[in-house]
Amino acid sequence: ILTILGNSAVLATAVKRSSLLKSPELLTVNLAVADIGMAISMYPLAIASAWNHAWLGGDASCMYYALMGFLFGVCSMMTLCAMAVIRFLVTNSSKSNSNKITKNTVRVLITFIWLYSLLWAILPLVGWGYYGPEPFGISCTIAWSKFHNSSNGFSFILSMFLLCTVLPALTIVACYLGIAWKVHKAYQEIQNIDRIPNAAKLEKKLTLMAVLISVGFLSSWTPYAAASFWSIFNSTNALQPIITLLPCLFAKSSTAYNPFIYYIFSKTFRREIKQLQCCCGWQVCFFSTDNSAEDPVSMMWSG
């Protein structure tokens, strides 16, 4: 519910101000699409299976569920990686160079992200890797436990782990460390904090928001990745079902965090949410919002 409502609000505000969206903001929209896609395509089946105390639908639904999870998971990871790279390029480029990141460029990047994610998702269907049920039996994913005695499966999981997890994660960390160093050096050059330009303060705020989005995703999926990688070399029978279930649930919670981060850091997003609240007749009390004039810096990813 939180995922669908929160990310629907993100998409609604994006549609409403589509003419004002900066090109990097399209990545934020893409991340919301991936999150809401995961919630709609996967969560109802997992919830029904939980109530049933066993997986519903047999092998066909298991492969469908695992494919959707892999598709949207890789898409989210690669989108966060692209966000980090663009934030790094914007922060370390002059204004004229940052304007070269056009909407068409980002659209091409988003298309590549989806094709890359789809490629990895269908590989187990064509014979490289396997899909199967989780050890606790009420959801499906990559069949990690088959890989400790299968060269085919092991080569797939090793390649996937490096190209879809480790390399993007290292890129994200390296980009934000580079941004942090750049900001630190810039602030050192300005002795008086009151003289720091508003644009620099906003840049720091936007970068902090991007960091929190990435940290939320990576921290949510790290326990699941660790448990899954452990199962490659050990029997899953050695783990209690609850130990394999909790990392899986925690990983899926990553789809609900981002709208709250946007709400905390973006005055524009809060203002748009309040307008949606009025238009839809909602009576829910949100945090206080700033009704001042339109912020000259766009909602999230302006340079």
PDB file of C-alpha atoms in Angstrom:
ATOM      1  CA  ILE A   1       0.000   0.000   0.000  1.00  0.00           C
ATOM      2  CA  LEU A   2       2.786   2.428   0.911  1.00  0.00           C
ATOM      3  CA  THR A   3       4.687   1.580  -2.262  1.00  0.00           C
ATOM      4  CA  ILE A   4       1.699   2.033  -4.565  1.00  0.00           C
ATOM      5  CA  LEU A   5       0.386   5.214  -2.929  1.00  0.00           C
ATOM      6  CA  GLY A   6       3.798   6.837  -2.525  1.00  0.00           C
ATOM      7  CA  ASN A   7       5.117   6.099  -5.993  1.00  0.00           C
ATOM      8  CA  SER A   8       1.758   6.915  -7.585  1.00  0.00           C
ATOM      9  CA  ALA A   9       2.071  10.342  -5.988  1.00  0.00           C
ATOM     10  CA  VAL A  10       5.569  10.689  -7.467  1.00  0.00           C
ATOM     11  CA  LEU A  11       4.273   9.760 -10.929  1.00  0.00           C
ATOM     12  CA  ALA A  12       1.254  12.053 -10.593  1.00  0.00           C
ATOM     13  CA  THR A  13       3.420  15.042  -9.692  1.00  0.00           C
ATOM     14  CA  ALA A  14       5.794  14.206 -12.557  1.00  0.00           C
ATOM     15  CA  VAL A  15       2.910  14.141 -15.044  1.00  0.00           C
ATOM     16  CA  LYS A  16       1.527  17.379 -13.666  1.00  0.00           C
ATOM     17  CA  ARG A  17       4.802  19.228 -14.089  1.00  0.00           C
ATOM     18  CA  SER A  18       6.082  17.252 -17.078  1.00  0.00           C
ATOM     19  CA  SER A  19       6.937  20.410 -19.025  1.00  0.00           C
ATOM     20  CA  LEU A  20       9.125  21.605 -16.131  1.00  0.00           C
ATOM     21  CA  LEU A  21      10.986  18.326 -15.555  1.00  0.00           C
ATOM     22  CA  LYS A  22      14.731  18.509 -15.987  1.00  0.00           C
ATOM     23  CA  SER A  23      16.296  15.701 -17.955  1.00  0.00           C
ATOM     24  CA  PRO A  24      17.896  13.886 -14.967  1.00  0.00           C
ATOM     25  CA  GLU A  25      14.515  13.876 -13.189  1.00  0.00           C
ATOM     26  CA  LEU A  26      13.354  11.303 -15.724  1.00  0.00           C
ATOM     27  CA  LEU A  27      15.500   8.804 -13.829  1.00  0.00           C
ATOM     28  CA  THR A  28      13.477   9.516 -10.703  1.00  0.00           C
ATOM     29  CA  VAL A  29      10.315   8.776 -12.673  1.00  0.00           C
ATOM     30  CA  ASN A  30      11.895   5.566 -13.969  1.00  0.00           C
ATOM     31  CA  LEU A  31      12.751   4.496 -10.418  1.00  0.00           C
ATOM     32  CA  ALA A  32       9.149   5.100  -9.331  1.00  0.00           C
ATOM     33  CA  VAL A  33       7.903   3.037 -12.303  1.00  0.00           C
ATOM     34  CA  ALA A  34      10.187   0.147 -11.312  1.00  0.00           C
ATOM     35  CA  ASP A  35       9.074   0.312  -7.669  1.00  0.00           C
ATOM     36  CA  ILE A  36       5.360   0.428  -8.429  1.00  0.00           C
ATOM     37  CA  GLY A  37       5.780  -2.253 -11.108  1.00  0.00           C
ATOM     38  CA  MET A  38       7.336  -4.579  -8.553  1.00  0.00           C
ATOM     39  CA  ALA A  39       4.531  -3.933  -6.072  1.00  0.00           C
ATOM     40  CA  ILE A  40       1.718  -4.522  -8.566  1.00  0.00           C
ATOM     41  CA  SER A  41       3.183  -7.520 -10.379  1.00  0.00           C
ATOM     42  CA  MET A  42       4.650  -9.405  -7.405  1.00  0.00           C
ATOM     43  CA  TYR A  43       3.317  -8.480  -3.988  1.00  0.00           C
ATOM     44  CA  PRO A  44      -0.318  -9.663  -4.385  1.00  0.00           C
ATOM     45  CA  LEU A  45       0.853 -13.155  -5.364  1.00  0.00           C
ATOM     46  CA  ALA A  46       3.333 -13.289  -2.489  1.00  0.00           C
ATOM     47  CA  ILE A  47       0.688 -12.116   0.011  1.00  0.00           C
ATOM     48  CA  ALA A  48      -1.820 -14.702  -1.231  1.00  0.00           C
ATOM     49  CA  SER A  49       0.834 -17.421  -0.963  1.00  0.00           C
ATOM     50  CA  ALA A  50       1.639 -16.319   2.584  1.00  0.00           C
ATOM     51  CA  TRP A  51      -2.020 -16.660   3.589  1.00  0.00           C
ATOM     52  CA  ASN A  52      -2.083 -20.040   1.847  1.00  0.00           C
ATOM     53  CA  HIS A  53       1.093 -21.137   3.696  1.00  0.00           C
ATOM     54  CA  ALA A  54       2.427 -22.435   0.373  1.00  0.00           C
ATOM     55  CA  TRP A  55       3.231 -21.129  -3.077  1.00  0.00           C
ATOM     56  CA  LEU A  56       0.241 -20.672  -5.402  1.00  0.00           C
ATOM     57  CA  GLY A  57       0.170 -21.435  -9.115  1.00  0.00           C
ATOM     58  CA  GLY A  58       2.960 -23.940  -9.594  1.00  0.00           C
ATOM     59  CA  ASP A  59       6.095 -23.578 -11.697  1.00  0.00           C
ATOM     60  CA  ALA A  60       4.646 -21.090 -14.212  1.00  0.00           C
ATOM     61  CA  SER A  61       3.732 -18.492 -11.586  1.00  0.00           C
ATOM     62  CA  CYS A  62       7.037 -19.130  -9.799  1.00  0.00           C
ATOM     63  CA  MET A  63       9.022 -18.298 -12.935  1.00  0.00           C
ATOM     64  CA  TYR A  64       6.823 -15.247 -13.562  1.00  0.00           C
ATOM     65  CA  TYR A  65       7.344 -13.960 -10.014  1.00  0.00           C
ATOM     66  CA  ALA A  66      11.109 -14.524 -10.100  1.00  0.00           C
ATOM     67  CA  LEU A  67      11.434 -12.897 -13.523  1.00  0.00           C
ATOM     68  CA  MET A  68       9.508  -9.805 -12.428  1.00  0.00           C
ATOM     69  CA  GLY A  69      11.588  -9.516  -9.268  1.00  0.00           C
ATOM     70  CA  PHE A  70      14.852  -9.834 -11.157  1.00  0.00           C
ATOM     71  CA  LEU A  71      13.730  -7.413 -13.897  1.00  0.00           C
ATOM     72  CA  PHE A  72      12.589  -4.640 -11.564  1.00  0.00           C
ATOM     73  CA  GLY A  73      15.422  -5.214  -9.089  1.00  0.00           C
ATOM     74  CA  VAL A  74      18.166  -4.850 -11.704  1.00  0.00           C
ATOM     75  CA  CYS A  75      16.329  -1.893 -13.236  1.00  0.00           C
ATOM     76  CA  SER A  76      16.232  -0.111  -9.869  1.00  0.00           C
ATOM     77  CA  MET A  77      19.908  -0.820  -9.215  1.00  0.00           C
ATOM     78  CA  MET A  78      21.023   0.418 -12.632  1.00  0.00           C
ATOM     79  CA  THR A  79      18.790   3.499 -12.349  1.00  0.00           C
ATOM     80  CA  LEU A  80      20.420   4.405  -9.030  1.00  0.00           C
ATOM     81  CA  CYS A  81      23.822   3.888 -10.642  1.00  0.00           C
ATOM     82  CA  ALA A  82      22.871   6.213 -13.511  1.00  0.00           C
ATOM     83  CA  MET A  83      21.602   8.800 -11.004  1.00  0.00           C
ATOM     84  CA  ALA A  84      24.915   8.723  -9.149  1.00  0.00           C
ATOM     85  CA  VAL A  85      26.953   9.129 -12.346  1.00  0.00           C
ATOM     86  CA  ILE A  86      24.813  12.049 -13.524  1.00  0.00           C
ATOM     87  CA  ARG A  87      24.982  13.731 -10.111  1.00  0.00           C
ATOM     88  CA  PHE A  88      28.778  13.351 -10.268  1.00  0.00           C
ATOM     89  CA  LEU A  89      28.969  14.783 -13.792  1.00  0.00           C
ATOM     90  CA  VAL A  90      26.685  17.691 -12.905  1.00  0.00           C
ATOM     91  CA  THR A  91      28.579  18.517  -9.718  1.00  0.00           C
ATOM     92  CA  ASN A  92      31.985  18.393 -11.404  1.00  0.00           C
ATOM     93  CA  SER A  93      31.026  20.194 -14.625  1.00  0.00           C
ATOM     94  CA  SER A  94      30.439  23.790 -15.513  1.00  0.00           C
ATOM     95  CA  LYS A  95      26.879  24.941 -16.050  1.00  0.00           C
ATOM     96  CA  SER A  96      27.276  24.835 -19.823  1.00  0.00           C
ATOM     97  CA  ASN A  97      28.525  21.250 -19.749  1.00  0.00           C
ATOM     98  CA  SER A  98      25.794  20.085 -17.362  1.00  0.00           C
ATOM     99  CA  ASN A  99      23.181  21.345 -19.808  1.00  0.00           C
ATOM    100  CA  LYS A 100      24.469  18.828 -22.357  1.00  0.00           C
ATOM    101  CA  ILE A 101      22.630  16.081 -20.451  1.00  0.00           C
ATOM    102  CA  THR A 102      19.473  16.379 -22.528  1.00  0.00           C
ATOM    103  CA  LYS A 103      16.152  14.596 -22.148  1.00  0.00           C
ATOM    104  CA  ASN A 104      16.878  12.529 -25.247  1.00  0.00           C
ATOM    105  CA  THR A 105      20.165  11.405 -23.721  1.00  0.00           C
ATOM    106  CA  VAL A 106      18.417  10.316 -20.534  1.00  0.00           C
ATOM    107  CA  ARG A 107      15.650   8.591 -22.517  1.00  0.00           C
ATOM    108  CA  VAL A 108      18.271   6.571 -24.374  1.00  0.00           C
ATOM    109  CA  LEU A 109      19.906   5.738 -21.035  1.00  0.00           C
ATOM    110  CA  ILE A 110      16.580   4.591 -19.567  1.00  0.00           C
ATOM    111  CA  THR A 111      15.909   2.427 -22.628  1.00  0.00           C
ATOM    112  CA  PHE A 112      19.334   0.822 -22.204  1.00  0.00           C
ATOM    113  CA  ILE A 113      18.625   0.196 -18.499  1.00  0.00           C
ATOM    114  CA  TRP A 114      15.379  -1.645 -19.280  1.00  0.00           C
ATOM    115  CA  LEU A 115      16.956  -3.692 -22.088  1.00  0.00           C
ATOM    116  CA  TYR A 116      19.915  -4.575 -19.871  1.00  0.00           C
ATOM    117  CA  SER A 117      17.575  -5.623 -17.046  1.00  0.00           C
ATOM    118  CA  LEU A 118      15.356  -7.627 -19.401  1.00  0.00           C
ATOM    119  CA  LEU A 119      18.374  -9.446 -20.822  1.00  0.00           C
ATOM    120  CA  TRP A 120      19.492 -10.622 -17.392  1.00  0.00           C
ATOM    121  CA  ALA A 121      15.931 -11.541 -16.417  1.00  0.00           C
ATOM    122  CA  ILE A 122      15.338 -13.826 -19.405  1.00  0.00           C
ATOM    123  CA  LEU A 123      18.728 -15.578 -19.279  1.00  0.00           C
ATOM    124  CA  PRO A 124      17.529 -18.181 -16.713  1.00  0.00           C
ATOM    125  CA  LEU A 125      14.575 -18.919 -19.006  1.00  0.00           C
ATOM    126  CA  VAL A 126      16.878 -19.789 -21.898  1.00  0.00           C
ATOM    127  CA  GLY A 127      19.202 -22.054 -19.960  1.00  0.00           C
ATOM    128  CA  TRP A 128      21.818 -19.928 -18.171  1.00  0.00           C
ATOM    129  CA  GLY A 129      20.893 -19.975 -14.502  1.00  0.00           C
ATOM    130  CA  TYR A 130      17.685 -21.141 -12.848  1.00  0.00           C
ATOM    131  CA  TYR A 131      14.588 -19.776 -11.170  1.00  0.00           C
ATOM    132  CA  GLY A 132      13.038 -21.551  -8.193  1.00  0.00           C
ATOM    133  CA  PRO A 133      11.230 -21.169  -4.849  1.00  0.00           C
ATOM    134  CA  GLU A 134      12.763 -19.448  -1.867  1.00  0.00           C
ATOM    135  CA  PRO A 135      13.741 -21.752   1.039  1.00  0.00           C
ATOM    136  CA  PHE A 136      10.716 -20.583   3.072  1.00  0.00           C
ATOM    137  CA  GLY A 137       8.434 -21.576   0.179  1.00  0.00           C
ATOM    138  CA  ILE A 138       6.137 -18.572  -0.344  1.00  0.00           C
ATOM    139  CA  SER A 139       8.055 -16.625  -3.008  1.00  0.00           C
ATOM    140  CA  CYS A 140      10.426 -17.361  -5.884  1.00  0.00           C
ATOM    141  CA  THR A 141      13.736 -16.012  -7.080  1.00  0.00           C
ATOM    142  CA  ILE A 142      16.994 -17.191  -8.612  1.00  0.00           C
ATOM    143  CA  ALA A 143      17.621 -20.753  -7.411  1.00  0.00           C
ATOM    144  CA  TRP A 144      20.690 -19.911  -5.354  1.00  0.00           C
ATOM    145  CA  SER A 145      20.951 -23.319  -3.690  1.00  0.00           C
ATOM    146  CA  LYS A 146      21.544 -25.105  -7.023  1.00  0.00           C
ATOM    147  CA  PHE A 147      24.682 -23.164  -7.745  1.00  0.00           C
ATOM    148  CA  HIS A 148      27.142 -24.823  -5.377  1.00  0.00           C
ATOM    149  CA  ASN A 149      27.121 -27.993  -7.526  1.00  0.00           C
ATOM    150  CA  SER A 150      26.360 -26.525 -10.950  1.00  0.00           C
ATOM    151  CA  SER A 151      28.995 -24.832 -13.124  1.00  0.00           C
ATOM    152  CA  ASN A 152      26.222 -23.367 -15.309  1.00  0.00           C
ATOM    153  CA  GLY A 153      24.430 -21.850 -12.344  1.00  0.00           C
ATOM    154  CA  PHE A 154      27.618 -20.731 -10.628  1.00  0.00           C
ATOM    155  CA  SER A 155      28.909 -18.892 -13.701  1.00  0.00           C
ATOM    156  CA  PHE A 156      25.563 -17.116 -14.023  1.00  0.00           C
ATOM    157  CA  ILE A 157      25.329 -16.021 -10.411  1.00  0.00           C
ATOM    158  CA  LEU A 158      28.958 -14.897 -10.348  1.00  0.00           C
ATOM    159  CA  SER A 159      28.518 -12.839 -13.524  1.00  0.00           C
ATOM    160  CA  MET A 160      25.201 -11.414 -12.323  1.00  0.00           C
ATOM    161  CA  PHE A 161      26.615 -10.629  -8.882  1.00  0.00           C
ATOM    162  CA  LEU A 162      29.538  -8.723 -10.380  1.00  0.00           C
ATOM    163  CA  LEU A 163      27.747  -6.901 -13.214  1.00  0.00           C
ATOM    164  CA  CYS A 164      24.374  -6.214 -11.558  1.00  0.00           C
ATOM    165  CA  THR A 165      25.369  -5.737  -7.923  1.00  0.00           C
ATOM    166  CA  VAL A 166      29.042  -5.199  -7.122  1.00  0.00           C
ATOM    167  CA  LEU A 167      30.024  -2.980 -10.063  1.00  0.00           C
ATOM    168  CA  PRO A 168      26.946  -0.683  -9.825  1.00  0.00           C
ATOM    169  CA  ALA A 169      27.331  -0.473  -6.032  1.00  0.00           C
ATOM    170  CA  LEU A 170      31.010   0.453  -6.309  1.00  0.00           C
ATOM    171  CA  THR A 171      30.149   3.034  -8.964  1.00  0.00           C
ATOM    172  CA  ILE A 172      27.508   4.579  -6.688  1.00  0.00           C
ATOM    173  CA  VAL A 173      29.916   4.731  -3.735  1.00  0.00           C
ATOM    174  CA  ALA A 174      32.754   6.144  -5.861  1.00  0.00           C
ATOM    175  CA  CYS A 175      30.534   8.845  -7.399  1.00  0.00           C
ATOM    176  CA  TYR A 176      29.164  10.047  -4.071  1.00  0.00           C
ATOM    177  CA  LEU A 177      32.603   9.988  -2.453  1.00  0.00           C
ATOM    178  CA  GLY A 178      33.816  12.114  -5.357  1.00  0.00           C
ATOM    179  CA  ILE A 179      30.924  14.521  -4.871  1.00  0.00           C
ATOM    180  CA  ALA A 180      31.550  14.680  -1.114  1.00  0.00           C
ATOM    181  CA  TRP A 181      35.212  15.519  -1.723  1.00  0.00           C
ATOM    182  CA  LYS A 182      34.272  18.189  -4.255  1.00  0.00           C
ATOM    183  CA  VAL A 183      31.767  19.774  -1.851  1.00  0.00           C
ATOM    184  CA  HIS A 184      34.248  19.576   1.028  1.00  0.00           C
ATOM    185  CA  LYS A 185      36.934  21.383  -0.985  1.00  0.00           C
ATOM    186  CA  ALA A 186      34.444  24.006  -2.148  1.00  0.00           C
ATOM    187  CA  TYR A 187      33.305  24.725   1.411  1.00  0.00           C
ATOM    188  CA  GLN A 188      36.890  24.925   2.616  1.00  0.00           C
ATOM    189  CA  GLU A 189      37.506  27.738   0.138  1.00  0.00           C
ATOM    190  CA  ILE A 190      34.645  29.738   1.666  1.00  0.00           C
ATOM    191  CA  GLN A 191      35.573  30.628   5.214  1.00  0.00           C
ATOM    192  CA  ASN A 192      32.284  32.292   6.118  1.00  0.00           C
ATOM    193  CA  ILE A 193      29.318  29.884   6.065  1.00  0.00           C
ATOM    194  CA  ASP A 194      26.940  32.813   5.504  1.00  0.00           C
ATOM    195  CA  ARG A 195      28.646  33.571   2.195  1.00  0.00           C
ATOM    196  CA  ILE A 196      27.971  30.109   0.711  1.00  0.00           C
ATOM    197  CA  PRO A 197      25.739  30.638  -2.353  1.00  0.00           C
ATOM    198  CA  ASN A 198      22.187  29.321  -2.196  1.00  0.00           C
ATOM    199  CA  ALA A 199      22.865  27.232  -5.319  1.00  0.00           C
ATOM    200  CA  ALA A 200      25.703  25.431  -3.502  1.00  0.00           C
ATOM    201  CA  LYS A 201      23.488  24.768  -0.487  1.00  0.00           C
ATOM    202  CA  LEU A 202      20.749  23.384  -2.718  1.00  0.00           C
ATOM    203  CA  GLU A 203      23.285  21.260  -4.577  1.00  0.00           C
ATOM    204  CA  LYS A 204      24.410  19.782  -1.286  1.00  0.00           C
ATOM    205  CA  LYS A 205      20.787  19.100  -0.305  1.00  0.00           C
ATOM    206  CA  LEU A 206      20.012  17.392  -3.619  1.00  0.00           C
ATOM    207  CA  THR A 207      23.120  15.252  -3.319  1.00  0.00           C
ATOM    208  CA  LEU A 208      22.217  14.250   0.241  1.00  0.00           C
ATOM    209  CA  MET A 209      18.774  13.174  -0.971  1.00  0.00           C
ATOM    210  CA  ALA A 210      20.340  11.092  -3.743  1.00  0.00           C
ATOM    211  CA  VAL A 211      22.713   9.482  -1.250  1.00  0.00           C
ATOM    212  CA  LEU A 212      19.840   8.552   1.071  1.00  0.00           C
ATOM    213  CA  ILE A 213      17.904   6.982  -1.808  1.00  0.00           C
ATOM    214  CA  SER A 214      20.917   4.850  -2.719  1.00  0.00           C
ATOM    215  CA  VAL A 215      21.721   3.976   0.891  1.00  0.00           C
ATOM    216  CA  GLY A 216      18.102   2.924   1.461  1.00  0.00           C
ATOM    217  CA  PHE A 217      18.156   0.605  -1.535  1.00  0.00           C
ATOM    218  CA  LEU A 218      21.589  -0.890  -0.866  1.00  0.00           C
ATOM    219  CA  SER A 219      20.995  -1.407   2.860  1.00  0.00           C
ATOM    220  CA  SER A 220      17.649  -3.075   2.140  1.00  0.00           C
ATOM    221  CA  TRP A 221      19.101  -5.537  -0.345  1.00  0.00           C
ATOM    222  CA  THR A 222      22.465  -6.242   1.324  1.00  0.00           C
ATOM    223  CA  PRO A 223      21.148  -8.773   3.911  1.00  0.00           C
ATOM    224  CA  TYR A 224      19.270 -10.615   1.164  1.00  0.00           C
ATOM    225  CA  ALA A 225      22.316 -10.629  -1.119  1.00  0.00           C
ATOM    226  CA  ALA A 226      24.500 -11.895   1.727  1.00  0.00           C
ATOM    227  CA  ALA A 227      22.064 -14.686   2.645  1.00  0.00           C
ATOM    228  CA  SER A 228      21.657 -15.671  -1.004  1.00  0.00           C
ATOM    229  CA  PHE A 229      25.386 -15.719  -1.676  1.00  0.00           C
ATOM    230  CA  TRP A 230      25.930 -17.778   1.473  1.00  0.00           C
ATOM    231  CA  SER A 231      23.433 -20.362   0.194  1.00  0.00           C
ATOM    232  CA  ILE A 232      25.561 -20.900  -2.921  1.00  0.00           C
ATOM    233  CA  PHE A 233      28.219 -22.685  -0.851  1.00  0.00           C
ATOM    234  CA  ASN A 234      26.049 -24.103   1.936  1.00  0.00           C
ATOM    235  CA  SER A 235      22.851 -26.074   2.214  1.00  0.00           C
ATOM    236  CA  THR A 236      19.764 -23.963   2.843  1.00  0.00           C
ATOM    237  CA  ASN A 237      18.601 -26.642   5.293  1.00  0.00           C
ATOM    238  CA  ALA A 238      21.146 -25.232   7.733  1.00  0.00           C
ATOM    239  CA  LEU A 239      19.097 -22.012   7.990  1.00  0.00           C
ATOM    240  CA  GLN A 240      15.746 -21.652   9.707  1.00  0.00           C
ATOM    241  CA  PRO A 241      12.968 -20.421   7.347  1.00  0.00           C
ATOM    242  CA  ILE A 242      12.605 -17.204   9.343  1.00  0.00           C
ATOM    243  CA  ILE A 243      16.291 -16.379   8.709  1.00  0.00           C
ATOM    244  CA  THR A 244      15.764 -16.551   4.944  1.00  0.00           C
ATOM    245  CA  LEU A 245      12.346 -14.873   5.096  1.00  0.00           C
ATOM    246  CA  LEU A 246      13.278 -11.682   6.943  1.00  0.00           C
ATOM    247  CA  PRO A 247      16.013 -10.505   4.508  1.00  0.00           C
ATOM    248  CA  CYS A 248      13.590 -11.110   1.633  1.00  0.00           C
ATOM    249  CA  LEU A 249      10.849  -9.013   3.244  1.00  0.00           C
ATOM    250  CA  PHE A 250      13.333  -6.285   4.167  1.00  0.00           C
ATOM    251  CA  ALA A 251      14.599  -6.164   0.570  1.00  0.00           C
ATOM    252  CA  LYS A 252      11.076  -5.730  -0.799  1.00  0.00           C
ATOM    253  CA  SER A 253      10.472  -2.838   1.609  1.00  0.00           C
ATOM    254  CA  SER A 254      12.966  -0.780  -0.433  1.00  0.00           C
ATOM    255  CA  THR A 255      10.180   0.123  -2.894  1.00  0.00           C
ATOM    256  CA  ALA A 256       8.368   2.185  -0.236  1.00  0.00           C
ATOM    257  CA  TYR A 257      11.160   4.476   1.006  1.00  0.00           C
ATOM    258  CA  ASN A 258      11.806   6.889  -1.837  1.00  0.00           C
ATOM    259  CA  PRO A 259       8.569   8.942  -1.762  1.00  0.00           C
ATOM    260  CA  PHE A 260       9.163   9.709   1.915  1.00  0.00           C
ATOM    261  CA  ILE A 261      12.702  10.880   1.134  1.00  0.00           C
ATOM    262  CA  TYR A 262      11.353  13.120  -1.639  1.00  0.00           C
ATOM    263  CA  TYR A 263       8.723  14.495   0.754  1.00  0.00           C
ATOM    264  CA  ILE A 264      11.309  15.393   3.386  1.00  0.00           C
ATOM    265  CA  PHE A 265      13.811  17.040   1.045  1.00  0.00           C
ATOM    266  CA  SER A 266      11.706  18.627  -1.684  1.00  0.00           C
ATOM    267  CA  LYS A 267       9.498  21.656  -1.060  1.00  0.00           C
ATOM    268  CA  THR A 268       8.124  21.331  -4.589  1.00  0.00           C
ATOM    269  CA  PHE A 269       7.088  17.722  -4.000  1.00  0.00           C
ATOM    270  CA  ARG A 270       5.410  18.646  -0.712  1.00  0.00           C
ATOM    271  CA  ARG A 271       3.546  21.466  -2.426  1.00  0.00           C
ATOM    272  CA  GLU A 272       2.397  19.172  -5.244  1.00  0.00           C
ATOM    273  CA  ILE A 273       1.258  16.543  -2.730  1.00  0.00           C
ATOM    274  CA  LYS A 274      -0.791  19.163  -0.898  1.00  0.00           C
ATOM    275  CA  GLN A 275      -2.420  20.183  -4.188  1.00  0.00           C
ATOM    276  CA  LEU A 276      -3.183  16.531  -4.984  1.00  0.00           C
ATOM    277  CA  GLN A 277      -4.620  16.194  -1.508  1.00  0.00           C
ATOM    278  CA  CYS A 278      -6.962  19.119  -2.153  1.00  0.00           C
ATOM    279  CA  CYS A 279      -7.935  17.900  -5.635  1.00  0.00           C
ATOM    280  CA  CYS A 280      -8.746  14.395  -4.415  1.00  0.00           C
ATOM    281  CA  GLY A 281     -10.527  15.582  -1.289  1.00  0.00           C
ATOM    282  CA  TRP A 282      -8.130  13.809   1.059  1.00  0.00           C
ATOM    283  CA  GLN A 283      -8.475  14.775   4.702  1.00  0.00           C
ATOM    284  CA  VAL A 284      -5.106  13.391   5.762  1.00  0.00           C
ATOM    285  CA  CYS A 285      -2.927  15.898   7.600  1.00  0.00           C
ATOM    286  CA  PHE A 286       0.535  16.139   6.065  1.00  0.00           C
ATOM    287  CA  PHE A 287       3.520  17.948   7.494  1.00  0.00           C
ATOM    288  CA  SER A 288       3.519  21.698   7.080  1.00  0.00           C
ATOM    289  CA  THR A 289       4.389  22.823   3.548  1.00  0.00           C
ATOM    290  CA  ASP A 290       6.050  25.879   2.119  1.00  0.00           C
ATOM    291  CA  ASN A 291       3.668  27.739  -0.194  1.00  0.00           C
ATOM    292  CA  SER A 292       6.239  30.233  -1.396  1.00  0.00           C
ATOM    293  CA  ALA A 293       6.902  30.944  -5.065  1.00  0.00           C
ATOM    294  CA  GLU A 294       8.182  28.233  -7.353  1.00  0.00           C
ATOM    295  CA  ASP A 295      11.689  27.219  -6.398  1.00  0.00           C
ATOM    296  CA  PRO A 296      14.031  28.168  -9.272  1.00  0.00           C
ATOM    297  CA  VAL A 297      15.866  24.902  -8.734  1.00  0.00           C
ATOM    298  CA  SER A 298      13.764  21.944  -9.875  1.00  0.00           C
ATOM    299  CA  MET A 299      12.436  19.305  -7.538  1.00  0.00           C
ATOM    300  CA  MET A 300      15.280  16.831  -7.368  1.00  0.00           C
ATOM    301  CA  TRP A 301      18.001  16.661  -9.941  1.00  0.00           C
ATOM    302  CA  SER A 302      18.681  20.193 -11.172  1.00  0.00           C
ATOM    303  CA  GLY A 303      22.344  21.047 -11.616  1.00  0.00           C
TER     304      GLY A 303
END
